[in-house]
XYZ file of C-alpha atoms in Angstrom:
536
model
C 90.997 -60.509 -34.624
C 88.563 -63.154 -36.188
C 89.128 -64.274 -39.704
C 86.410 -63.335 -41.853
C 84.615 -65.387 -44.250
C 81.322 -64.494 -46.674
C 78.975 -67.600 -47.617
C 77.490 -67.092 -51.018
C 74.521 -69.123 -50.980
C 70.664 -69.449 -52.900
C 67.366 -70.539 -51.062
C 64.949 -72.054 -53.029
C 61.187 -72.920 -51.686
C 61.196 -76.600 -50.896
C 60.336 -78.168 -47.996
C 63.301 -78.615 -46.214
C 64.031 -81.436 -43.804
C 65.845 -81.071 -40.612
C 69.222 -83.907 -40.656
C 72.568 -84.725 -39.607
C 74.491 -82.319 -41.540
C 78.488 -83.570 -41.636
C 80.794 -80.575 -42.337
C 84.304 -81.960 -40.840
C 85.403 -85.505 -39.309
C 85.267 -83.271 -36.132
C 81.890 -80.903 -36.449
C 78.407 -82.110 -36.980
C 74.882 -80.092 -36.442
C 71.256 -80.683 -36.540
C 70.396 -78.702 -39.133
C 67.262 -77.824 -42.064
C 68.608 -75.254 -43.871
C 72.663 -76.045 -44.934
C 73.857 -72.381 -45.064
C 73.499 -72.249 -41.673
C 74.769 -75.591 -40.765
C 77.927 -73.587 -42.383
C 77.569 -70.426 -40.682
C 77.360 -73.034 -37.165
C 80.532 -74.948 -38.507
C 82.426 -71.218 -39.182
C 81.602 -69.924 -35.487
C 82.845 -73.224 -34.501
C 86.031 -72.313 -35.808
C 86.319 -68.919 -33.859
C 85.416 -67.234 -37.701
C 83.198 -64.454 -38.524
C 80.883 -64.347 -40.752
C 78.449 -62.825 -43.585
C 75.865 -64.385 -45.666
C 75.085 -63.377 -49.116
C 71.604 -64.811 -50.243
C 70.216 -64.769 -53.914
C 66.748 -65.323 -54.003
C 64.084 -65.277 -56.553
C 60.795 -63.437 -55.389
C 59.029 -66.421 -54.464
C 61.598 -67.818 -52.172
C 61.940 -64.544 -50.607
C 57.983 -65.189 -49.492
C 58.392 -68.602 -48.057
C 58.491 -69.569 -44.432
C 62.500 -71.187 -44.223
C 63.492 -67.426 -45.480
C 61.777 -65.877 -42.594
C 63.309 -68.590 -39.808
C 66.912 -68.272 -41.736
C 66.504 -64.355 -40.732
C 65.361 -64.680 -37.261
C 68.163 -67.647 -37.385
C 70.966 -65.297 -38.322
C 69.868 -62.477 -36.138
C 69.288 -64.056 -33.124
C 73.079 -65.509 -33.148
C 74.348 -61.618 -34.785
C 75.368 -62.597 -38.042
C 75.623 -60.127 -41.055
C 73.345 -60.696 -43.860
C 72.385 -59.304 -47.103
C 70.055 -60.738 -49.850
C 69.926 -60.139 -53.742
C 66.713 -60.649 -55.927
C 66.962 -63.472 -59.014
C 65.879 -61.950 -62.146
C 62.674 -64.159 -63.066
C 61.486 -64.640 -66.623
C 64.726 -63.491 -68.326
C 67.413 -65.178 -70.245
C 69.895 -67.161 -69.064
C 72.284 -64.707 -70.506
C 70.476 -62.157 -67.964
C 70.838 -63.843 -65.344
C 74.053 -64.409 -65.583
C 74.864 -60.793 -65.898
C 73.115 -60.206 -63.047
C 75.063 -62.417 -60.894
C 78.547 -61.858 -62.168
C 77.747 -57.727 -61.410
C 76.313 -58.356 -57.731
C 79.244 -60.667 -56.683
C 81.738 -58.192 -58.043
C 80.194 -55.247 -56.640
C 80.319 -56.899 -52.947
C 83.279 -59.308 -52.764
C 87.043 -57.892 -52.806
C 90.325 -59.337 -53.210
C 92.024 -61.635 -50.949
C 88.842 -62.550 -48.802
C 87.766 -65.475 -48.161
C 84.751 -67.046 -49.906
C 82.830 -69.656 -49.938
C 79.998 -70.543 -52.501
C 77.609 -73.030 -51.246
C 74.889 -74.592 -54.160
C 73.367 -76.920 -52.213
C 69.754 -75.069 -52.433
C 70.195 -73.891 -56.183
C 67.940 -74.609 -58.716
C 67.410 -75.097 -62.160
C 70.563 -73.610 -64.363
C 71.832 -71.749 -60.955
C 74.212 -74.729 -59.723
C 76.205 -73.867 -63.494
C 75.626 -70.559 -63.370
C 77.312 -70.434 -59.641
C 80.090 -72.222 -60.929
C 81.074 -70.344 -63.894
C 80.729 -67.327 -61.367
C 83.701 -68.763 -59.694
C 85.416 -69.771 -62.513
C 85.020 -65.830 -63.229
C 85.713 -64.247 -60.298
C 89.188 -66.251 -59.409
C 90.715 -64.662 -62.713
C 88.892 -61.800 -62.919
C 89.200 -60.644 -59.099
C 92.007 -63.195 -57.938
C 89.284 -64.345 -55.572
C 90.238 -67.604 -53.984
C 86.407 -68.906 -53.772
C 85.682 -72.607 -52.330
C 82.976 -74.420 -53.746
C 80.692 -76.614 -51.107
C 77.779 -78.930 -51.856
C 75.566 -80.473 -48.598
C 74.773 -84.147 -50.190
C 72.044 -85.276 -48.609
C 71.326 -89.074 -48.497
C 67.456 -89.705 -47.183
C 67.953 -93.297 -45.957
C 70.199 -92.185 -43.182
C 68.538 -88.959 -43.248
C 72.838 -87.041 -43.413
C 73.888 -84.053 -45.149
C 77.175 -84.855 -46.247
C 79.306 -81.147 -46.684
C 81.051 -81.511 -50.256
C 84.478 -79.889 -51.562
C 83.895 -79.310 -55.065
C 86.563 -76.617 -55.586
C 88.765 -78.998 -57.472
C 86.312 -78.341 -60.478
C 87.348 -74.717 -60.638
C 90.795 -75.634 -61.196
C 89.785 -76.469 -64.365
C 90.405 -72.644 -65.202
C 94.024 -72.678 -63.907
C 94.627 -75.723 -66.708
C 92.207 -73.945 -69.481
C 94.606 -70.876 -68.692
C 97.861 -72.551 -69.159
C 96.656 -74.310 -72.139
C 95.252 -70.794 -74.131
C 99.104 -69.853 -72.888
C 100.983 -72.668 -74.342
C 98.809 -72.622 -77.785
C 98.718 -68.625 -78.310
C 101.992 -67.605 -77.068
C 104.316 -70.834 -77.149
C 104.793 -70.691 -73.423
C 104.584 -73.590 -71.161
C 105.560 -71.567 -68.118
C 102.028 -72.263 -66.560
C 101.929 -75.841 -67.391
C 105.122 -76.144 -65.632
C 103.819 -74.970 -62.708
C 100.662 -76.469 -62.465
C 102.237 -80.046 -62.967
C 104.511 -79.047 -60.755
C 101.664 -78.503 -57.948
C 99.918 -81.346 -58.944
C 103.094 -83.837 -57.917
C 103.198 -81.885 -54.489
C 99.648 -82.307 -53.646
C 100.095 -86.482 -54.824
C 103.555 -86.615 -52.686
C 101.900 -84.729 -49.946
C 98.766 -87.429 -49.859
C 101.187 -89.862 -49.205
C 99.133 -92.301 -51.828
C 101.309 -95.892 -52.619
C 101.367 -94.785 -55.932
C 103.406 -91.619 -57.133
C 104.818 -89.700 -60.139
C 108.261 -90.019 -60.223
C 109.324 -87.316 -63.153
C 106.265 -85.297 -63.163
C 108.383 -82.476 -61.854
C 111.807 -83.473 -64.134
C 108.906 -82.613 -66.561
C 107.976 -79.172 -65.393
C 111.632 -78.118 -65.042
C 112.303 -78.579 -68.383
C 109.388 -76.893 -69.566
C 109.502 -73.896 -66.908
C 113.551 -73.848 -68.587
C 112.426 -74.146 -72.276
C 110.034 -70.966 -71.191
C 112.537 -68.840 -69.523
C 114.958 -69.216 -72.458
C 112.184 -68.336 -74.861
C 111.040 -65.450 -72.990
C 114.132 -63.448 -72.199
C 115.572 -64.511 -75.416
C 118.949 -65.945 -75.414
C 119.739 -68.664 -78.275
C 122.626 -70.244 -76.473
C 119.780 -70.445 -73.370
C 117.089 -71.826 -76.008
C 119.533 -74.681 -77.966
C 120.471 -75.807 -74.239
C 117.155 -76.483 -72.098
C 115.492 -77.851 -75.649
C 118.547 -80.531 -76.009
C 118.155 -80.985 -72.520
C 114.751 -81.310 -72.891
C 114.436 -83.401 -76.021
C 117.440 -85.724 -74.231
C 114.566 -86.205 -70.755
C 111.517 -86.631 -73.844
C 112.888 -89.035 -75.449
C 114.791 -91.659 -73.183
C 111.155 -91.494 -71.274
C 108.766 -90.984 -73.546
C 106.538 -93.991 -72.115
C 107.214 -92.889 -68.967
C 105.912 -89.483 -69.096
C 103.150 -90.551 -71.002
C 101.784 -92.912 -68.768
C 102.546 -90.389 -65.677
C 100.694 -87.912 -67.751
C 97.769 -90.183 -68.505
C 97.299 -90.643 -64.646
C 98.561 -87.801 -62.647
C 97.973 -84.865 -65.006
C 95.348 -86.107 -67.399
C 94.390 -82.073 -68.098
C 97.587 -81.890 -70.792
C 97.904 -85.195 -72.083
C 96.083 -84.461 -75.182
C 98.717 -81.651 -75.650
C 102.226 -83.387 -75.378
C 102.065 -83.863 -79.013
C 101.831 -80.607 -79.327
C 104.256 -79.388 -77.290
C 106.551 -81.893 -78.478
C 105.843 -80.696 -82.180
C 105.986 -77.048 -81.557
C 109.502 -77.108 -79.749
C 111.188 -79.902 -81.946
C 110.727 -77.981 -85.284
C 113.284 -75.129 -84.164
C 115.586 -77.664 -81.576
C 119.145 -78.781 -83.634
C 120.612 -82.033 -82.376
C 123.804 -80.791 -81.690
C 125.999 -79.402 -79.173
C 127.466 -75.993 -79.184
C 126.588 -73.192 -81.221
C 128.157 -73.042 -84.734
C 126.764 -71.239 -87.652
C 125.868 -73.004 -90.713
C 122.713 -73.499 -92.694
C 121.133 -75.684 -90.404
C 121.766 -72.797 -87.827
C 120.005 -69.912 -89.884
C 116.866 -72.090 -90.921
C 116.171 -73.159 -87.223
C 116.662 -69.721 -86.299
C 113.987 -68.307 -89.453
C 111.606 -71.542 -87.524
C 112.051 -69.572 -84.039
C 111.728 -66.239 -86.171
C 108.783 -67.677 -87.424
C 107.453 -68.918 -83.710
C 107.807 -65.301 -82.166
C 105.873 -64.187 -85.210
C 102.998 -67.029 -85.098
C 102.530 -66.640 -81.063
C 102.569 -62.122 -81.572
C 105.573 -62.085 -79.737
C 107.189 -59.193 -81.996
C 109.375 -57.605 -79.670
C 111.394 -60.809 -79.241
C 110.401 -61.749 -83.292
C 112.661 -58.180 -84.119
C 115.544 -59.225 -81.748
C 116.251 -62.266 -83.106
C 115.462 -60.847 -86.906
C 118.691 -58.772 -86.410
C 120.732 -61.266 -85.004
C 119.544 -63.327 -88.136
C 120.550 -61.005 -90.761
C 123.828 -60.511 -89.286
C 124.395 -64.132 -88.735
C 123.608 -64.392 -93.040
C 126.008 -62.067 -93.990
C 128.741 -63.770 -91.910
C 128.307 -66.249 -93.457
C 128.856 -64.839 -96.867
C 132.006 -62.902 -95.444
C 133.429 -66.414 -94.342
C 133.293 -65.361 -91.091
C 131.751 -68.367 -89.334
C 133.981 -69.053 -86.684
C 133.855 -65.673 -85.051
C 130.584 -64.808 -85.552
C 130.481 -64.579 -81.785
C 132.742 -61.717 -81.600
C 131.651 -58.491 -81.002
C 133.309 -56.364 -83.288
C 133.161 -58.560 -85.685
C 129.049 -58.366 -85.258
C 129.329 -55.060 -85.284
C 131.079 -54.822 -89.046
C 128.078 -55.628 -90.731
C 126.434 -53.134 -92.592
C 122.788 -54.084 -92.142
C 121.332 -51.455 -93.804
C 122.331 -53.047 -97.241
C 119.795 -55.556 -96.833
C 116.760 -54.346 -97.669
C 114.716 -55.048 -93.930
C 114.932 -51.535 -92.978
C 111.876 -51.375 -91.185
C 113.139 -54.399 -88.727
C 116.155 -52.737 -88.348
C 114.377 -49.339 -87.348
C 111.270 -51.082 -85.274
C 114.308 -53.364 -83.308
C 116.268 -50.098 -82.334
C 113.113 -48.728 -81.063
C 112.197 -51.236 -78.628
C 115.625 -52.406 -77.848
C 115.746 -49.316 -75.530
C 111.853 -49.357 -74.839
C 111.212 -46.226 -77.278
C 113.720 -43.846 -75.116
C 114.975 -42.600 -78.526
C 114.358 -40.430 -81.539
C 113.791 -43.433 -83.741
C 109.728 -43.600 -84.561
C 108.561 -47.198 -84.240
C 106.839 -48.258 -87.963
C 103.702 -49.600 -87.668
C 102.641 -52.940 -86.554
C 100.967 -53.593 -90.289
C 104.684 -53.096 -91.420
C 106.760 -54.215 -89.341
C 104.704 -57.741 -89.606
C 104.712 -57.641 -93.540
C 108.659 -57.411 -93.094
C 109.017 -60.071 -90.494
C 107.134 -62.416 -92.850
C 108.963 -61.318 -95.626
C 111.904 -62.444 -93.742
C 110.899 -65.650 -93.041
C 109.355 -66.886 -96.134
C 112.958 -66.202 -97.482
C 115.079 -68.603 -97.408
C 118.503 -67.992 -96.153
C 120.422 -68.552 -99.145
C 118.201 -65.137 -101.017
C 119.930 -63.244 -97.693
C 123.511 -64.820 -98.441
C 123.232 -63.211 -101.935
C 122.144 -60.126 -100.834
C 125.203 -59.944 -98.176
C 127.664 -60.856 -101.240
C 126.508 -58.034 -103.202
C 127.068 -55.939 -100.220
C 130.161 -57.343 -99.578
C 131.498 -57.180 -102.944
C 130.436 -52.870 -103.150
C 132.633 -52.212 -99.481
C 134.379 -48.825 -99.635
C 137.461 -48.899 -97.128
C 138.463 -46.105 -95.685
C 141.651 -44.384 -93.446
C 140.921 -42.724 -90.483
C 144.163 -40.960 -88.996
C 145.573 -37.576 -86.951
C 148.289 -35.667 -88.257
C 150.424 -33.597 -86.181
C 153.690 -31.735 -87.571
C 155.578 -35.133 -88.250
C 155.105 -36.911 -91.371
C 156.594 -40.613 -91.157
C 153.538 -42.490 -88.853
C 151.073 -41.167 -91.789
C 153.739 -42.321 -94.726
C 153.771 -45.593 -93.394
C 150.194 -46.421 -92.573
C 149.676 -45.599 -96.460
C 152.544 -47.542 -97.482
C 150.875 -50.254 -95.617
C 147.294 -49.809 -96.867
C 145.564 -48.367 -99.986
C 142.216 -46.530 -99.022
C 139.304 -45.386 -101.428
C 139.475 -42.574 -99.026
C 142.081 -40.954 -96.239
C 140.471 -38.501 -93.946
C 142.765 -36.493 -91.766
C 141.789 -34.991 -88.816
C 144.743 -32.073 -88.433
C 145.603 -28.548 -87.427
C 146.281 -25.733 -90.140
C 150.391 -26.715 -89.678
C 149.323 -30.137 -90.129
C 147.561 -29.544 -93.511
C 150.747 -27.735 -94.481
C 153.098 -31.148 -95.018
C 149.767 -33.328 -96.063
C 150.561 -32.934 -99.767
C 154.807 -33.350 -99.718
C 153.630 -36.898 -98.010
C 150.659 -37.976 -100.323
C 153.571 -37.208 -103.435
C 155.977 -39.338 -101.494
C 153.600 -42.243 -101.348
C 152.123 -42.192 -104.854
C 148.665 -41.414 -102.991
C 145.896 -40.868 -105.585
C 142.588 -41.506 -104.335
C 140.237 -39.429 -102.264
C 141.168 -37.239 -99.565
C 139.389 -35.140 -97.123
C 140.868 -32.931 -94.175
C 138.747 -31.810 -90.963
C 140.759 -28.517 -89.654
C 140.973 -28.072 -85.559
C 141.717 -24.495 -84.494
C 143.412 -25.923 -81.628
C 144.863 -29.122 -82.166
C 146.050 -29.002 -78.349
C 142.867 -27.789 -76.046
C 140.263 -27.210 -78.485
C 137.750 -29.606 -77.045
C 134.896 -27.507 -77.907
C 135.740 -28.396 -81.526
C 134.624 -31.874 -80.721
C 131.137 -32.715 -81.876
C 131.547 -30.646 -85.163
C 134.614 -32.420 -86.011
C 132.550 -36.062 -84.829
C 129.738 -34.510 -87.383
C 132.075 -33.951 -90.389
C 133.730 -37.380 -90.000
C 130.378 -39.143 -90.083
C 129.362 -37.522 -93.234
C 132.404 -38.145 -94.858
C 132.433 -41.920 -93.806
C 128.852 -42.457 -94.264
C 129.842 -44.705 -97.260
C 132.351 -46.659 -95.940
C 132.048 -49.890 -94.740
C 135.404 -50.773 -93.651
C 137.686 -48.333 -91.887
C 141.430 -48.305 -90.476
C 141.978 -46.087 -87.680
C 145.468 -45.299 -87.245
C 146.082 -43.552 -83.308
C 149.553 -42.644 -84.155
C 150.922 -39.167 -85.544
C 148.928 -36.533 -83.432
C 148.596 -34.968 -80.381
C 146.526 -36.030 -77.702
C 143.589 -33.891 -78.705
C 144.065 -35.611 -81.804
C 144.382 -38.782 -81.390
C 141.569 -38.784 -78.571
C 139.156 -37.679 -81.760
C 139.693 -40.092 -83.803
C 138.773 -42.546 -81.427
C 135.896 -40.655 -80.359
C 135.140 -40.724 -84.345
C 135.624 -44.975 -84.500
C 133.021 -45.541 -81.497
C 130.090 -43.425 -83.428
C 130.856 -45.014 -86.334
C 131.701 -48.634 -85.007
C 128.372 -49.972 -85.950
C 127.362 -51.646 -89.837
C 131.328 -51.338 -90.301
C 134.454 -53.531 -90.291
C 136.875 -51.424 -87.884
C 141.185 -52.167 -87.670
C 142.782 -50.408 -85.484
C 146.343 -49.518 -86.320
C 149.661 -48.264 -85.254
C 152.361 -47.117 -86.567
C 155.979 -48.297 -85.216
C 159.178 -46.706 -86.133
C 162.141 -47.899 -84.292
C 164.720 -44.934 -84.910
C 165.502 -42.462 -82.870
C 163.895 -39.408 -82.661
C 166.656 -37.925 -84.638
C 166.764 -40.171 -87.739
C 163.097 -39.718 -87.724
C 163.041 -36.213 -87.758
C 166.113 -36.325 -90.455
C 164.601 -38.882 -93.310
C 160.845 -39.208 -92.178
C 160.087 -41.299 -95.535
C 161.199 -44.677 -94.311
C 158.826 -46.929 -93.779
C 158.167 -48.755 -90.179
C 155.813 -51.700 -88.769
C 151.904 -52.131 -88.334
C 150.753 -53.005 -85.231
C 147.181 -54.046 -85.538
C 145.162 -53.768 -82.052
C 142.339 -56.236 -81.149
C-alpha cells in the first residue's frame, strides 16, 4: 500500500516560467508550476497523492489553472480546489482557511504546505495555519518553499518547517511561566542536542541534556508532589547550575537560543523555595520554604497539589510547637495532630475531597474559598500557626480507652498508671457490676462512661453501634490510651476497632497491662498493681 500524502498549495495568476526545479540531491524536473514539480517528486517516491488548491476567483480563470487540471488528470491524481474570500478582512480570511483545512485534513496524515505561489498576506496566513493545525489537530504539516533564482533560471525546493517549531518552544514557555513546569523545556532541549549530535557538526553541546534531566527531575517532583523528591532534584539541580553557570549559558546562547532569555527565570522561580541543605529536618527555614512552594502551587492554579502540601504544612507547625521535630516523619505521630483546631477548615475539607478524587461524602467548598484560605495561609507567617498549635496543645483532653471483662486488676493498674479526664469502658452487664468497687480502690474521680455489649463473647452485630458511641464520647479528646488487656476477645477486638476510627487529629498509646502472679494470687488480691507495657 502507497503512503499517502496531501499538498496544500495556492495558485496565483502570474506568468509562470518553466525551470529546473531541485526538490532532492537525487530528483530534479522541468517544471512551470512548483506544486506539480512536487506531486512529480512524490510519485517518484512510489507516494500517492492529493492536491488541495486555494484560489481566489481570478486565478481560478487563468490559463496555468486550466493546464494544472489537465496536468493532474492526465497522470490520475486527486484534486480539490477552495475559493479565497476576496475583499474581506484579513481576520476573514483567516477564518476561512483555518475551517477548510480542518474540515479536510485528519490526524496522523501526512501534509505538506507548499507557499511558493502565495500572495500578498497568504504566505503568513499559511503559516500560522500550520502553527494551528499541529496543536490543534496534532497534524505533523511540512512547510516547502520553491526559491527560484532567474540567473540560472532553478527552483530551489525549501524546508521551512523548522519555523513552525517555534510553537513547540512558545508552548513550553506558556508551560514553564503559567504552571511552573519545565517538563516541555526539558524535552525540547533535549531533542535539540540529538538533532546537533546526530549532524555530526565539529561543534557540540556537551550538558545540554545534563540540563534537561534536571529540569524534566525538578518537574516530576513538582508534579506528583513529594518534598523529599522536590529538596533532592533542586539541590541537585542548583549543585549542576551553579558549578556551570557559564557553561550552560553559553550552550544556551548557541544551541537553544529559544529559552535563554528565560534561565533567569527559571533560576529565580525554583531557588526561592530550594534550602541548601541536605536531608529533611524541620525547622523554620523548613516551614517558610514550604509556605514559598505553598505559595507556587497557588500562583501557577495548581490547587490540588496547593491543598496537599497545605496539610502537610499545618501539621508540620504544630509539631513543632509539640517539640516533636525529630519524628515528625512518623506516622502516628502525624496522625496525633488535631488539625481541626486550626482554624483552615475549608483546606482541611477541600484536601479530603480530592485526596480520594471526590469518591466520598465530603462536598468540595468552592474554588472562591478554598483560594481565600490558601492565601490566608500563606500570607501567615509560620510563627501565627505555632501559636495557634500551642493553644491547642495546651486545651488536650486525654482520655482511657479499655475492655473490662469479670477481672478487675489489668483495669486497677492501667489507672494507677495514668490519670484520664475521661475512662470509657467498653464491658458486658457482669462487667459493669465490679466497675465501681475498682474506681473506689483507685481514688478514681473524673469522668466515666460505660458502652454495654449484650454479648461480650459473639455479639459482633453490636459492633458499629458500640464504634458510634465511642466516637461521640471521644469526640473531645485529643490524646487517648488504649489499654488491650482485661477483656475477652470480642472485647478487646473493639477497642481496637474503636483506636483505628479514631486514630486521626489524636495522640494514640497503646498499653498493656502485665501482672506477673499467678492466676491464683490474681484472682485472690486483684488490687496490686503490675507493669505498663507501652506498644509502638
Amino acid at each position: 500500500m502507497h503512503e499517502f500524502v496531501k499538498l496544500v498549495t495556492f495558485l496565483g495568476v502570474g506568468n509562470y516560467r518553466e525551470s529546473l526545479v531541485k526538490i532532492s540531491p537525487d530528483f530534479c524536473v522541468r517544471q512551470k508550476v512548483f506544486p506539480l514539480a512536487i506531486v512529480d517528486y512524490l510519485h517518484h517516491l512510489g507516494k500517492s497523492v492529493e492536491v488541495l488548491f486555494f484560489l481566489t476567483e481570478e486565478s481560478r480563470q487563468s490559463e496555468t489553472w486550466l493546464e494544472c487540471r489537465n496536468y493532474l488528470e492526465n497522470k490520475n491524481v486527486s484534486y480539490k480546489f477552495f475559493s479565497i474570500p476576496e475583499r474581506v478582512s484579513s481576520e476573514v480570511v483567516m477564518n476561512s482557511l483555518v475551517r477548510t483545512l480542518v474540515e479536510n485534513l485528519k490526524e496522523d496524515e501526512n501534509i505538506i504546505l507548499d507557499i511558493t505561489h502565495s500572495f500578498r498576506s497568504f504566505p503568513l496566513m499559511a503559516g500560522v495555519v500550520a502553527l494551528y493545525l499541529k496543536e490543534a489537530k496534532r497534524i505533523d504539516v511540512r512547510v516547502i518553499y520553491g526559491k527560484f533564482d532567474p540567473e540560472t533560471n532553478t527552483t530551489e525546493c525549501e524546508d521551512l518547517t523548522p519555523l513552525t517549531r517555534a510553537t513547540e518552544w512558545i508552548y513550553a514557555v506558556r508551560l514553564f511561566r503559567e504552571y511552573g513546569y519545565a517538563k516541555e523545556l526539558a524535552h525540547l532541549i533535549r531533542k535539540r542536542n540529538e538533532e546537533i549530535h546526530r549532524k555530526n557538526s565539529s561543534k557540540k553541546p556537551r550538558i545540554l541534556n545534563s540540563l534537561s534531566s534536571s529540569l524534566q527531575n525538578i518537574s516530576f517532583s513538582l508534579r506528583i508532589g513529594s518534598i523529599k523528591a522536590i529538596r533532592k532534584n533542586l539541590s541537585n539541580f542548583f549543585e549542576f547550575f551553579d558549578g556551570k553557570r557559564n557553561q550552560i549559558r553559553s550552550e544556551v546562547k548557541e544551541f537553544v537560543p529559544e529559552i535563554a532569555a528565560l534561565l533567569d527565570v527559571l533560576e529565580k522561580s525554583y531557588r526561592v523555595f530550594h534550602i541548601e541543605r541536605g536531608g529533611l529536618k524541620l525547622n523554620e527555614e523548613e516551614l517558610e520554604s514550604e509556605r514559598k512552594l505553598l505559595n507556587f502551587y497557588l500562583q501557577t492554579g495548581d490547587l490540588g497539589m496547593a491543598l496537599r502540601l497545605a496539610r502537610e504544612y499545618l501539621i508540620n507547625a504544630y509539631l513543632m510547637m509539640s517539640g516533636e521535630e525529630t519524628n515528625f516523619l512518623e506516622r502516628d505521630v502525624r496522625e496525633s495532630v488535631n488539625l481541626s483546631k486550626l482554624g483552615y477548615d475549608i483546606i482541611l475539607q477541600a484536601r479530603n475531597h480530592v485526596a480520594r478524587f471526590g469518591f466520598n461524602k465530603v462536598d468540595l467548598p468552592s474554588l472562591n474559598k478554598i483560594e481565600k484560605a490558601i492565601k490566608s495561609l500563606v500570607s501567615s507567617h509560620p510563627e501565627r500557626i505555632l501559636i495557634s498549635s500551642e493553644k491547642s496543645y495546651q486545651s488536650r483532653k486525654a482520655a482511657l480507652l479499655t475492655p473490662l471483662g469479670t477481672t478487675k486488676g489489668a483495669l486497677y493498674t492501667v489507672l494507677k498508671h495514668f490519670s484520664p479526664d475521661l475512662l470509657l469502658i467498653v464491658t458486658s452487664k457482669q462487667g459493669k457490676e465490679i466497675l465501681p468497687e475498682i474506681l473506689e480502690k483507685v481514688k478514681y474521680k473524673n469522668d466515666y462512661k460505660v458502652i454495654l455489649l449484650e454479648d461480650p463473647f459473639t455479639g459482633v452485630n453490636e459492633i458499629n453501634r458500640v464504634i458510634s458511641e465511642a466516637r461521640e464520647y471521644l469526640a473531645d479528646s485529643d490524646e487517648i490510651i488504649v489499654n488491650l488487656t482485661g477483656g475477652t476477645t470480642l472485647l478487646t477486638y473493639l477497642v481496637e476497632c474503636i483506636k483505628n476510627h479514631l486514630r486521626y487529629g489524636r495522640k494514640i498509646k497503646t498499653v498493656l497491662a502485665v501482672d506477673r502472679r499467678s492466676y491464683e494470687e490474681q484472682i485472690k488480691n486483684p488490687f496490686v498493681v503490675g507493669e505498663i507495657l507501652e506498644l509502638e
